[in-house]
Amino acid sequence: MGYVEEVFAKVKEKNASEPEFLQAVEEVLDTIRPVVEKNEELYRKEALLERLTEPERQIKFRVPWVDDKGQVQVNTGYRIQFNSAIGPYKGGLRFHPSVYVGIVKFLGFEQIFKNSLTGLPIGGGKGGSDFDPKGKSDREVMAFCQSFMTELSKYIGQDEDVPAGDIGVGGREIGYLFGQYKRIKTSYEGVLTGKGLTYGGSLARTEATGYGVLFLTEELLKCNGKDIKDKTVAVSGSGNVAIYAIQKAQQLGAKPVTCSDSTGWIYDPEGIDVELLKEVKEVKRARLTEYAAKRSSAEYHEGKGVWSVKADIALPCATQNELLIDDAKALVANGVIAVVEGANMPTSLDATKYLQENGVLFVPGKASNAGGVATSALEMTQNSERLSWSFEEVESKLKSIMVNIYHNIDDAAKRYGMEGNYVAGANIAGFEKVAEAMLAQGVC
Ligand code: NDP
Ligand code: 2IT
């Protein structure tokens, strides 16, 4: 048995009840095989892949809080500090009822390679809770965040581990978390990113993930002899990533016609009205039915369905495993040119393979959604400098980072004879830097 197979068999046995983590590991190990085979003896002796797939530290804690009726509620909190070879742990916090250790581990594992691809000095980590912010009052969200941070504050710091947002964690939650950290530690430091602009946040961090997806998509199409202008775009999700992906797509002359949330989806052939979408989702925190009620060109449908719409470009920006094999078939049948992931692991392994085999340009989230964490690292730099940069400066750095990521993953795929396989390119380019740093630092 080859070293890759040997390690994957062990990882499967050890993490049998964590399918999302196994999916993420399988995709990475499978595609870095040519690099591993070139260095098999050394990597095996150093147990490099065993170390790479075992988090440095996993923290799980109780989060008790009091709801508006005076009832005590109890949630579970997690922080997984996966790999610090190239920098302090960095990665978001997800608040969603589906969160359990397997979700946090898959996200933390992906984050190692994503953060490496940004070219900035950040290691991989992720955290969150099974807390559901939906329908909670601001006071309940604050009570939860304060309790969550009371425990988490023991394990994080600006040079140690720097969390940020993810699903269910936006500006409001980061504010409450930051306030509680400061209170407990008596330290005003850049311990979280995605902060508000009045207390150390970076301009363009809110927009960064979605904008980054589009900067990469623009370069991808350009380098494949195509133009983003006038392309029809199908987007899923209607949160932070989806909203700013839609906005930048419009700025680049494309036409996004869909968005979705966990209950339904919108088809708006005139193009999504991004200001209305922001009002419904960011301000009112309401359902997409409110968008449809205010926009005569929009159709609202219950359930899932954005991938059934005819589009040139598909941007899955909601959650993991939301684009499955039948969706991939529908997209190909409708002539899709490119699928670029805004979410983390939204496309299943078989759907990815189908898209690649049918000539669709496919870019995995760890490359295409890296603009969010990259801009978080720029926020860390600004906090260390005690300075803040203009929107234009941050956006222009973000654009260069995304263009570089595209060329790095494209080159890595070419170096190993897999031109156009951006999944392999992203995993290889991300892995090479982390592997070298781990080997240089000895057994740790
Ligand atoms: P938000 O919470 O802002 O938005 C999430 C969106 O996805 C909402 O529209 C939500 O609908 C929908 N959604 C979430 N879970 C499900 C589900 N199980 N089924 C159907 N729809 C769902 O999160 P973000 O936009 O920040 O994150 C979206 C994706 O992007 C995630 O995969 C995240 O990991 C990834 N990502 C985020 C980055 C960031 O900077 N924020 C950076 C890189 C990646 P509803 O409101 O109804 O739940
Ligand atoms: O998945 C991700 O990259 C994020 N949720 C952003 C992490 C960060 O630290 O900005």
Short mmCIF file of C-alpha atoms and ligand atoms in Angstrom, two decimals:
data_model
loop_
_atom_site.label_atom_id
_atom_site.label_comp_id
_atom_site.label_asym_id
_atom_site.label_seq_id
_atom_site.Cartn_x
_atom_site.Cartn_y
_atom_site.Cartn_z
CA MET A 1 0.00 0.00 0.00
CA GLY A 2 1.32 3.50 -0.86
CA TYR A 3 1.87 6.02 1.93
CA VAL A 4 -1.19 8.09 0.91
CA GLU A 5 -3.50 5.04 1.08
CA GLU A 6 -1.96 3.94 4.36
CA VAL A 7 -2.57 7.32 5.99
CA PHE A 8 -6.07 7.70 4.57
CA ALA A 9 -7.02 4.24 5.91
CA LYS A 10 -5.83 5.32 9.38
CA VAL A 11 -7.64 8.67 9.18
CA LYS A 12 -10.86 6.85 8.18
CA GLU A 13 -10.61 4.43 11.05
CA LYS A 14 -9.90 7.17 13.57
CA ASN A 15 -12.57 9.62 12.36
CA ALA A 16 -15.27 7.25 11.13
CA SER A 17 -18.14 9.39 12.41
CA GLU A 18 -16.94 12.60 10.71
CA PRO A 19 -17.89 12.32 7.00
CA GLU A 20 -17.21 15.98 6.17
CA PHE A 21 -13.69 15.76 7.59
CA LEU A 22 -13.03 12.53 5.67
CA GLN A 23 -14.31 14.16 2.46
CA ALA A 24 -11.91 17.10 2.85
CA VAL A 25 -8.95 14.82 3.68
CA GLU A 26 -9.69 12.45 0.80
CA GLU A 27 -9.72 15.29 -1.73
CA VAL A 28 -6.42 16.70 -0.48
CA LEU A 29 -4.54 13.40 -0.10
CA ASP A 30 -5.75 12.15 -3.46
CA THR A 31 -4.49 15.20 -5.33
CA ILE A 32 -1.14 15.73 -3.55
CA ARG A 33 -0.19 12.11 -4.34
CA PRO A 34 2.43 13.05 -7.00
CA VAL A 35 4.23 15.32 -4.51
CA VAL A 36 4.09 12.65 -1.81
CA GLU A 37 5.34 9.94 -4.16
CA LYS A 38 8.38 12.06 -5.03
CA ASN A 39 9.29 12.35 -1.32
CA GLU A 40 7.72 9.16 0.03
CA GLU A 41 10.62 7.92 2.15
CA LEU A 42 11.19 11.23 3.92
CA TYR A 43 7.52 12.00 4.48
CA ARG A 44 6.86 8.51 5.84
CA LYS A 45 9.82 8.67 8.23
CA GLU A 46 8.69 12.10 9.40
CA ALA A 47 5.03 10.96 9.63
CA LEU A 48 4.24 14.16 7.76
CA LEU A 49 0.75 13.19 6.57
CA GLU A 50 -0.21 11.71 9.95
CA ARG A 51 0.75 15.04 11.56
CA LEU A 52 -1.01 17.05 8.87
CA THR A 53 -4.30 15.23 9.45
CA GLU A 54 -4.20 15.36 13.26
CA PRO A 55 -5.12 18.75 14.78
CA GLU A 56 -2.46 20.25 17.03
CA ARG A 57 -5.17 20.95 19.60
CA GLN A 58 -8.97 20.51 19.91
CA ILE A 59 -10.88 22.51 22.48
CA LYS A 60 -14.51 21.69 23.33
CA PHE A 61 -16.41 23.61 25.98
CA ARG A 62 -19.77 24.26 27.59
CA VAL A 63 -21.51 27.54 26.76
CA PRO A 64 -24.30 28.29 29.25
CA TRP A 65 -26.38 31.45 28.74
CA VAL A 66 -29.75 32.86 29.81
CA ASP A 67 -32.53 33.43 27.25
CA ASP A 68 -35.09 36.25 27.31
CA LYS A 69 -37.50 34.15 29.37
CA GLY A 70 -34.91 33.65 32.10
CA GLN A 71 -34.32 30.04 31.06
CA VAL A 72 -30.72 28.77 31.09
CA GLN A 73 -29.65 27.32 27.73
CA VAL A 74 -26.57 25.19 27.10
CA ASN A 75 -24.62 24.96 23.83
CA THR A 76 -21.30 23.37 22.89
CA GLY A 77 -18.35 25.49 21.77
CA TYR A 78 -15.34 24.36 19.73
CA ARG A 79 -11.98 25.70 18.64
CA ILE A 80 -9.72 23.45 16.62
CA GLN A 81 -6.15 24.70 16.28
CA PHE A 82 -5.14 22.57 13.34
CA ASN A 83 -1.74 23.64 12.11
CA SER A 84 0.60 26.49 13.09
CA ALA A 85 3.53 25.70 10.77
CA ILE A 86 3.35 28.98 8.86
CA GLY A 87 1.72 31.32 11.37
CA PRO A 88 -0.71 31.73 14.27
CA TYR A 89 -3.97 29.78 13.90
CA LYS A 90 -6.43 31.75 11.79
CA GLY A 91 -9.96 30.92 10.74
CA GLY A 92 -13.59 31.73 11.38
CA LEU A 93 -16.23 30.82 13.93
CA ARG A 94 -19.47 29.22 12.73
CA PHE A 95 -22.69 29.44 14.72
CA HIS A 96 -25.18 26.99 13.23
CA PRO A 97 -27.20 24.09 14.70
CA SER A 98 -25.36 21.62 12.42
CA VAL A 99 -21.95 22.37 13.99
CA TYR A 100 -20.18 19.38 15.55
CA VAL A 101 -16.55 18.33 15.70
CA GLY A 102 -16.52 16.86 12.15
CA ILE A 103 -17.64 20.16 10.58
CA VAL A 104 -15.12 22.21 12.56
CA LYS A 105 -12.35 19.74 11.64
CA PHE A 106 -13.13 19.80 7.92
CA LEU A 107 -13.16 23.60 7.96
CA GLY A 108 -9.94 23.79 9.99
CA PHE A 109 -8.21 21.32 7.68
CA GLU A 110 -9.23 23.24 4.54
CA GLN A 111 -8.09 26.45 6.21
CA ILE A 112 -4.47 25.19 6.43
CA PHE A 113 -4.12 25.07 2.65
CA LYS A 114 -6.24 28.15 1.98
CA ASN A 115 -4.18 30.26 4.34
CA SER A 116 -0.99 28.96 2.78
CA LEU A 117 -2.29 29.98 -0.68
CA THR A 118 -2.79 33.58 0.45
CA GLY A 119 1.01 33.91 0.74
CA LEU A 120 0.54 35.49 4.18
CA PRO A 121 1.84 34.11 7.51
CA ILE A 122 -1.28 32.44 8.92
CA GLY A 123 -1.83 28.89 10.17
CA GLY A 124 -5.10 26.94 10.06
CA GLY A 125 -7.86 26.87 12.67
CA LYS A 126 -11.64 26.99 12.97
CA GLY A 127 -14.26 27.09 15.68
CA GLY A 128 -17.90 27.59 16.41
CA SER A 129 -20.95 26.34 18.19
CA ASP A 130 -24.24 24.55 17.63
CA PHE A 131 -25.94 27.79 18.76
CA ASP A 132 -28.60 28.98 16.28
CA PRO A 133 -28.68 32.80 16.04
CA LYS A 134 -31.94 32.68 14.00
CA GLY A 135 -34.87 34.22 15.83
CA LYS A 136 -32.75 35.25 18.83
CA SER A 137 -32.88 38.79 20.19
CA ASP A 138 -29.76 40.97 20.19
CA ARG A 139 -29.56 40.49 23.96
CA GLU A 140 -29.66 36.70 23.62
CA VAL A 141 -26.94 36.78 20.95
CA MET A 142 -24.84 39.01 23.24
CA ALA A 143 -25.36 36.70 26.23
CA PHE A 144 -24.30 33.72 24.16
CA CYS A 145 -21.24 35.50 22.68
CA GLN A 146 -20.09 36.70 26.12
CA SER A 147 -20.31 33.19 27.55
CA PHE A 148 -18.60 31.68 24.48
CA MET A 149 -15.72 34.18 24.74
CA THR A 150 -15.37 33.74 28.50
CA GLU A 151 -14.09 30.25 27.76
CA LEU A 152 -12.47 30.83 24.34
CA SER A 153 -10.39 33.76 25.65
CA LYS A 154 -8.15 31.29 27.49
CA TYR A 155 -6.86 29.88 24.21
CA ILE A 156 -6.57 32.80 21.78
CA GLY A 157 -4.48 35.95 21.33
CA GLN A 158 -3.17 38.20 18.56
CA ASP A 159 -0.02 36.06 18.12
CA GLU A 160 -1.63 32.77 19.03
CA ASP A 161 -5.01 32.28 17.42
CA VAL A 162 -7.15 34.92 15.70
CA PRO A 163 -10.78 33.92 14.99
CA ALA A 164 -13.17 35.74 12.62
CA GLY A 165 -16.65 35.23 11.19
CA ASP A 166 -18.23 32.42 9.18
CA ILE A 167 -21.84 31.21 8.87
CA GLY A 168 -23.95 32.91 11.54
CA VAL A 169 -21.09 35.11 12.74
CA GLY A 170 -20.98 38.63 11.27
CA GLY A 171 -20.25 42.14 12.50
CA ARG A 172 -22.72 42.02 15.41
CA GLU A 173 -21.29 38.80 16.87
CA ILE A 174 -17.65 39.87 16.37
CA GLY A 175 -18.43 43.09 18.29
CA TYR A 176 -19.86 41.22 21.29
CA LEU A 177 -16.99 38.71 21.23
CA PHE A 178 -14.35 41.47 21.04
CA GLY A 179 -15.94 43.42 23.90
CA GLN A 180 -15.89 40.37 26.16
CA TYR A 181 -12.28 39.46 25.28
CA LYS A 182 -11.12 42.99 26.10
CA ARG A 183 -12.97 42.91 29.40
CA ILE A 184 -11.51 39.60 30.49
CA LYS A 185 -7.93 40.15 29.32
CA THR A 186 -7.63 43.93 29.82
CA SER A 187 -5.96 43.93 26.43
CA TYR A 188 -6.95 45.93 23.35
CA GLU A 189 -5.50 43.77 20.62
CA GLY A 190 -6.27 42.41 17.18
CA VAL A 191 -7.50 39.10 18.56
CA LEU A 192 -10.42 38.90 16.13
CA THR A 193 -10.82 40.07 12.55
CA GLY A 194 -13.92 41.33 10.83
CA LYS A 195 -14.12 43.99 13.53
CA GLY A 196 -16.17 47.17 13.13
CA LEU A 197 -14.41 50.15 11.56
CA THR A 198 -14.52 52.17 14.79
CA TYR A 199 -12.54 49.58 16.78
CA GLY A 200 -9.79 48.21 14.56
CA GLY A 201 -11.61 46.65 11.62
CA SER A 202 -10.33 46.89 8.07
CA LEU A 203 -12.14 48.60 5.24
CA ALA A 204 -13.16 46.03 2.58
CA ARG A 205 -13.10 43.04 4.99
CA THR A 206 -16.90 42.78 4.79
CA GLU A 207 -16.77 42.67 1.00
CA ALA A 208 -13.53 40.69 0.73
CA THR A 209 -14.64 37.08 0.35
CA GLY A 210 -17.27 37.77 -2.33
CA TYR A 211 -15.11 40.32 -4.14
CA GLY A 212 -12.17 37.91 -4.03
CA VAL A 213 -14.25 35.15 -5.64
CA LEU A 214 -14.98 37.50 -8.54
CA PHE A 215 -11.39 38.75 -8.92
CA LEU A 216 -10.30 35.14 -9.23
CA THR A 217 -13.16 34.30 -11.62
CA GLU A 218 -12.25 37.27 -13.82
CA GLU A 219 -8.62 36.11 -14.06
CA LEU A 220 -9.64 32.48 -14.61
CA LEU A 221 -11.86 33.43 -17.54
CA LYS A 222 -9.32 35.86 -19.00
CA CYS A 223 -6.56 33.24 -18.94
CA ASN A 224 -8.90 30.76 -20.62
CA GLY A 225 -9.73 33.17 -23.44
CA LYS A 226 -13.12 34.28 -22.07
CA ASP A 227 -14.61 37.49 -20.70
CA ILE A 228 -16.75 37.83 -17.59
CA LYS A 229 -18.71 40.71 -19.12
CA ASP A 230 -22.35 39.90 -19.97
CA LYS A 231 -22.15 36.42 -18.45
CA THR A 232 -25.19 35.14 -16.57
CA VAL A 233 -24.33 34.02 -13.04
CA ALA A 234 -26.16 31.61 -10.72
CA VAL A 235 -25.36 32.29 -7.07
CA SER A 236 -26.49 30.31 -4.02
CA GLY A 237 -26.71 31.76 -0.52
CA SER A 238 -27.69 35.26 0.51
CA GLY A 239 -25.24 35.89 3.32
CA ASN A 240 -21.94 37.73 3.51
CA VAL A 241 -20.18 35.86 0.71
CA ALA A 242 -23.14 35.71 -1.70
CA ILE A 243 -24.11 39.39 -1.34
CA TYR A 244 -20.66 40.75 -2.17
CA ALA A 245 -20.08 38.16 -4.90
CA ILE A 246 -23.29 39.44 -6.52
CA GLN A 247 -22.20 43.06 -6.08
CA LYS A 248 -18.75 42.58 -7.63
CA ALA A 249 -20.16 40.42 -10.46
CA GLN A 250 -22.41 43.36 -11.36
CA GLN A 251 -19.50 45.80 -11.16
CA LEU A 252 -17.59 43.60 -13.62
CA GLY A 253 -20.50 43.64 -16.06
CA ALA A 254 -21.94 40.18 -15.38
CA LYS A 255 -25.56 39.43 -14.47
CA PRO A 256 -26.32 37.42 -11.32
CA VAL A 257 -29.88 36.09 -11.53
CA THR A 258 -30.28 33.89 -8.44
CA CYS A 259 -29.71 33.72 -4.69
CA SER A 260 -31.00 31.42 -1.95
CA ASP A 261 -31.34 30.81 1.77
CA SER A 262 -32.08 27.72 3.81
CA THR A 263 -35.79 27.81 2.97
CA GLY A 264 -36.00 28.88 -0.66
CA TRP A 265 -34.48 30.63 -3.66
CA ILE A 266 -34.98 33.58 -5.97
CA TYR A 267 -34.86 33.71 -9.75
CA ASP A 268 -34.69 37.30 -10.91
CA PRO A 269 -34.11 37.43 -14.69
CA GLU A 270 -33.62 41.22 -14.57
CA GLY A 271 -30.62 40.68 -12.28
CA ILE A 272 -30.54 40.63 -8.47
CA ASP A 273 -31.19 44.00 -6.82
CA VAL A 274 -28.26 43.95 -4.41
CA GLU A 275 -29.39 46.95 -2.36
CA LEU A 276 -32.76 45.30 -1.74
CA LEU A 277 -31.05 42.00 -0.89
CA LYS A 278 -28.81 43.80 1.63
CA GLU A 279 -31.82 45.50 3.20
CA VAL A 280 -33.68 42.16 3.56
CA LYS A 281 -30.71 40.11 4.80
CA GLU A 282 -28.28 42.48 6.54
CA VAL A 283 -30.72 44.94 8.08
CA LYS A 284 -34.00 43.06 8.59
CA ARG A 285 -32.47 39.55 8.89
CA ALA A 286 -35.61 38.38 7.04
CA ARG A 287 -36.47 35.57 4.58
CA LEU A 288 -36.14 35.87 0.80
CA THR A 289 -39.94 35.99 0.49
CA GLU A 290 -39.54 39.66 1.49
CA TYR A 291 -37.22 40.22 -1.47
CA ALA A 292 -39.79 38.68 -3.83
CA ALA A 293 -42.60 40.75 -2.28
CA LYS A 294 -40.75 43.97 -3.12
CA ARG A 295 -39.47 43.07 -6.59
CA SER A 296 -41.92 42.37 -9.40
CA SER A 297 -39.35 40.69 -11.68
CA ALA A 298 -38.43 38.09 -9.03
CA GLU A 299 -39.84 34.58 -8.63
CA TYR A 300 -39.60 32.89 -5.21
CA HIS A 301 -39.38 29.09 -5.03
CA GLU A 302 -39.43 26.91 -1.94
CA GLY A 303 -36.57 24.46 -1.35
CA LYS A 304 -33.45 24.08 -3.50
CA GLY A 305 -33.12 24.89 -7.19
CA VAL A 306 -30.60 27.57 -8.19
CA TRP A 307 -28.52 25.08 -10.21
CA SER A 308 -31.47 24.35 -12.51
CA VAL A 309 -31.27 27.87 -13.96
CA LYS A 310 -29.38 28.38 -17.23
CA ALA A 311 -26.14 30.20 -16.36
CA ASP A 312 -22.61 30.63 -17.73
CA ILE A 313 -21.03 30.80 -14.28
CA ALA A 314 -22.11 29.12 -11.03
CA LEU A 315 -20.96 30.44 -7.66
CA PRO A 316 -21.99 28.22 -4.72
CA CYS A 317 -21.78 30.61 -1.73
CA ALA A 318 -23.97 28.99 0.99
CA THR A 319 -22.62 25.86 2.66
CA GLN A 320 -20.92 22.47 2.28
CA ASN A 321 -22.34 19.83 -0.07
CA GLU A 322 -24.94 22.07 -1.65
CA LEU A 323 -23.96 21.24 -5.26
CA LEU A 324 -24.45 17.53 -5.83
CA ILE A 325 -24.09 15.23 -8.85
CA ASP A 326 -27.56 15.96 -10.27
CA ASP A 327 -26.91 19.69 -9.93
CA ALA A 328 -23.59 19.28 -11.79
CA LYS A 329 -25.42 17.42 -14.57
CA ALA A 330 -28.05 20.17 -14.83
CA LEU A 331 -25.36 22.88 -14.98
CA VAL A 332 -23.43 21.05 -17.71
CA ALA A 333 -26.63 20.42 -19.69
CA ASN A 334 -27.27 24.17 -19.53
CA GLY A 335 -23.80 24.98 -20.87
CA VAL A 336 -22.05 26.26 -17.72
CA ILE A 337 -18.46 27.44 -18.38
CA ALA A 338 -17.12 27.86 -14.84
CA VAL A 339 -17.97 26.81 -11.29
CA VAL A 340 -16.08 28.84 -8.70
CA GLU A 341 -16.69 28.02 -5.03
CA GLY A 342 -17.45 30.87 -2.63
CA ALA A 343 -18.42 28.53 0.21
CA ASN A 344 -16.19 25.89 1.79
CA MET A 345 -16.55 22.48 0.09
CA PRO A 346 -19.98 23.22 -1.45
CA THR A 347 -19.43 20.70 -4.26
CA SER A 348 -19.43 16.97 -3.52
CA LEU A 349 -16.49 14.88 -4.78
CA ASP A 350 -18.51 13.13 -7.51
CA ALA A 351 -20.01 16.42 -8.71
CA THR A 352 -16.52 17.97 -8.86
CA LYS A 353 -15.26 15.06 -10.94
CA TYR A 354 -18.24 15.30 -13.30
CA LEU A 355 -17.70 19.03 -13.85
CA GLN A 356 -13.98 18.57 -14.50
CA GLU A 357 -14.58 15.67 -16.90
CA ASN A 358 -17.05 17.77 -18.84
CA GLY A 359 -14.61 20.61 -19.43
CA VAL A 360 -16.01 23.03 -16.85
CA LEU A 361 -13.43 25.37 -15.29
CA PHE A 362 -13.70 24.41 -11.61
CA VAL A 363 -11.97 26.30 -8.79
CA PRO A 364 -12.15 24.96 -5.21
CA GLY A 365 -13.09 27.25 -2.32
CA LYS A 366 -9.73 27.01 -0.62
CA ALA A 367 -8.36 29.03 -3.55
CA SER A 368 -11.35 31.11 -4.66
CA ASN A 369 -12.75 32.14 -1.25
CA ALA A 370 -9.31 32.89 0.25
CA GLY A 371 -9.86 36.64 -0.17
CA GLY A 372 -11.75 36.76 3.13
CA VAL A 373 -9.01 35.32 5.27
CA ALA A 374 -6.35 37.17 3.25
CA THR A 375 -8.04 40.46 4.09
CA SER A 376 -8.28 39.31 7.70
CA ALA A 377 -4.49 38.95 7.61
CA LEU A 378 -4.32 42.50 6.20
CA GLU A 379 -6.49 43.60 9.14
CA MET A 380 -3.97 41.95 11.49
CA THR A 381 -1.15 43.87 9.78
CA GLN A 382 -3.02 47.18 10.15
CA ASN A 383 -3.68 46.42 13.85
CA SER A 384 0.01 45.69 14.44
CA GLU A 385 0.98 48.92 12.68
CA ARG A 386 -1.71 50.88 14.58
CA LEU A 387 -2.76 52.24 11.19
CA SER A 388 -5.66 51.80 8.82
CA TRP A 389 -5.49 51.72 5.07
CA SER A 390 -8.00 53.15 2.59
CA PHE A 391 -10.66 50.99 0.92
CA GLU A 392 -8.84 51.31 -2.40
CA GLU A 393 -5.53 50.18 -0.91
CA VAL A 394 -7.04 47.09 0.73
CA GLU A 395 -9.08 46.22 -2.36
CA SER A 396 -6.09 46.54 -4.62
CA LYS A 397 -4.01 44.27 -2.35
CA LEU A 398 -6.92 41.80 -2.30
CA LYS A 399 -7.07 41.79 -6.08
CA SER A 400 -3.31 41.12 -6.41
CA ILE A 401 -3.58 38.28 -3.89
CA MET A 402 -6.44 36.64 -5.83
CA VAL A 403 -4.67 37.02 -9.18
CA ASN A 404 -1.53 35.48 -7.63
CA ILE A 405 -3.53 32.61 -6.19
CA TYR A 406 -4.94 31.84 -9.62
CA HIS A 407 -1.48 31.78 -11.19
CA ASN A 408 0.03 29.73 -8.36
CA ILE A 409 -2.61 27.03 -8.56
CA ASP A 410 -2.47 27.02 -12.35
CA ASP A 411 1.34 26.66 -12.29
CA ALA A 412 1.27 23.92 -9.66
CA ALA A 413 -1.19 21.89 -11.76
CA LYS A 414 1.01 22.37 -14.84
CA ARG A 415 4.20 21.38 -12.97
CA TYR A 416 2.62 18.01 -12.21
CA GLY A 417 1.15 17.47 -15.68
CA MET A 418 -2.44 18.22 -14.65
CA GLU A 419 -3.09 21.45 -16.54
CA GLY A 420 -6.52 22.91 -15.78
CA ASN A 421 -7.03 20.76 -12.67
CA TYR A 422 -7.28 23.62 -10.19
CA VAL A 423 -8.28 21.28 -7.35
CA ALA A 424 -4.94 19.49 -7.64
CA GLY A 425 -3.15 22.80 -8.21
CA ALA A 426 -4.64 24.38 -5.06
CA ASN A 427 -3.92 21.39 -2.86
CA ILE A 428 -0.37 20.99 -4.16
CA ALA A 429 0.55 24.68 -3.96
CA GLY A 430 -1.00 24.98 -0.48
CA PHE A 431 0.64 21.79 0.76
CA GLU A 432 4.17 22.47 -0.53
CA LYS A 433 4.72 25.52 1.68
CA VAL A 434 3.20 23.93 4.80
CA ALA A 435 5.18 20.70 4.30
CA GLU A 436 8.46 22.57 3.95
CA ALA A 437 7.76 24.63 7.09
CA MET A 438 6.77 21.52 9.09
CA LEU A 439 9.90 19.63 8.06
CA ALA A 440 12.11 22.62 8.90
CA GLN A 441 10.61 22.88 12.40
CA GLY A 442 11.34 19.28 13.39
CA VAL A 443 9.02 16.90 15.21
CA CYS A 444 6.27 19.08 16.63
P1 NDP B 1 -23.72 33.77 6.26
O1 NDP B 1 -24.19 33.23 7.57
O2 NDP B 1 -23.56 35.23 6.09
O3 NDP B 1 -24.65 33.26 5.08
C1 NDP B 1 -24.87 31.90 4.86
C2 NDP B 1 -25.88 31.75 3.75
O4 NDP B 1 -25.97 30.38 3.38
C3 NDP B 1 -27.28 32.16 4.18
O5 NDP B 1 -27.98 32.60 3.05
C4 NDP B 1 -27.85 30.85 4.70
O6 NDP B 1 -29.26 30.80 4.69
C5 NDP B 1 -27.26 29.86 3.73
N1 NDP B 1 -27.08 28.56 4.43
C6 NDP B 1 -26.30 28.32 5.49
N2 NDP B 1 -26.40 27.04 5.87
C7 NDP B 1 -27.25 26.49 5.03
C8 NDP B 1 -27.76 25.18 4.90
N3 NDP B 1 -27.38 24.18 5.73
N4 NDP B 1 -28.62 24.94 3.88
C9 NDP B 1 -28.99 25.95 3.03
N5 NDP B 1 -28.54 27.21 3.10
C10 NDP B 1 -27.68 27.46 4.09
O7 NDP B 1 -22.34 33.00 5.98
P2 NDP B 1 -21.19 33.39 4.96
O8 NDP B 1 -21.75 34.03 3.76
O9 NDP B 1 -20.13 34.06 5.72
O10 NDP B 1 -20.65 31.93 4.58
C11 NDP B 1 -21.11 31.21 3.44
C12 NDP B 1 -20.06 30.16 3.06
O11 NDP B 1 -18.83 30.81 2.74
C13 NDP B 1 -19.72 29.15 4.15
O12 NDP B 1 -19.39 27.92 3.55
C14 NDP B 1 -18.45 29.75 4.78
O13 NDP B 1 -17.68 28.76 5.41
C15 NDP B 1 -17.77 30.29 3.54
N6 NDP B 1 -16.78 31.34 3.73
C16 NDP B 1 -17.05 32.48 4.42
C17 NDP B 1 -16.08 33.46 4.53
C18 NDP B 1 -16.34 34.75 5.21
O14 NDP B 1 -15.44 35.60 5.21
N7 NDP B 1 -17.53 35.00 5.75
C19 NDP B 1 -14.73 33.27 3.98
C20 NDP B 1 -14.58 32.07 3.21
C21 NDP B 1 -15.57 31.15 3.12
P3 NDP B 1 -30.05 31.06 6.07
O15 NDP B 1 -29.82 32.48 6.43
O16 NDP B 1 -31.47 30.74 5.77
O17 NDP B 1 -29.45 30.10 7.07
O1 2IT B 2 -13.58 30.17 5.74
C1 2IT B 2 -12.93 31.23 5.90
O2 2IT B 2 -11.88 31.44 5.31
C2 2IT B 2 -13.50 32.25 6.79
N1 2IT B 2 -14.58 32.05 7.33
C3 2IT B 2 -12.75 33.51 7.06
C4 2IT B 2 -11.69 33.28 8.11
C5 2IT B 2 -10.95 34.50 8.57
O3 2IT B 2 -10.14 34.32 9.49
O4 2IT B 2 -11.15 35.60 8.06
#
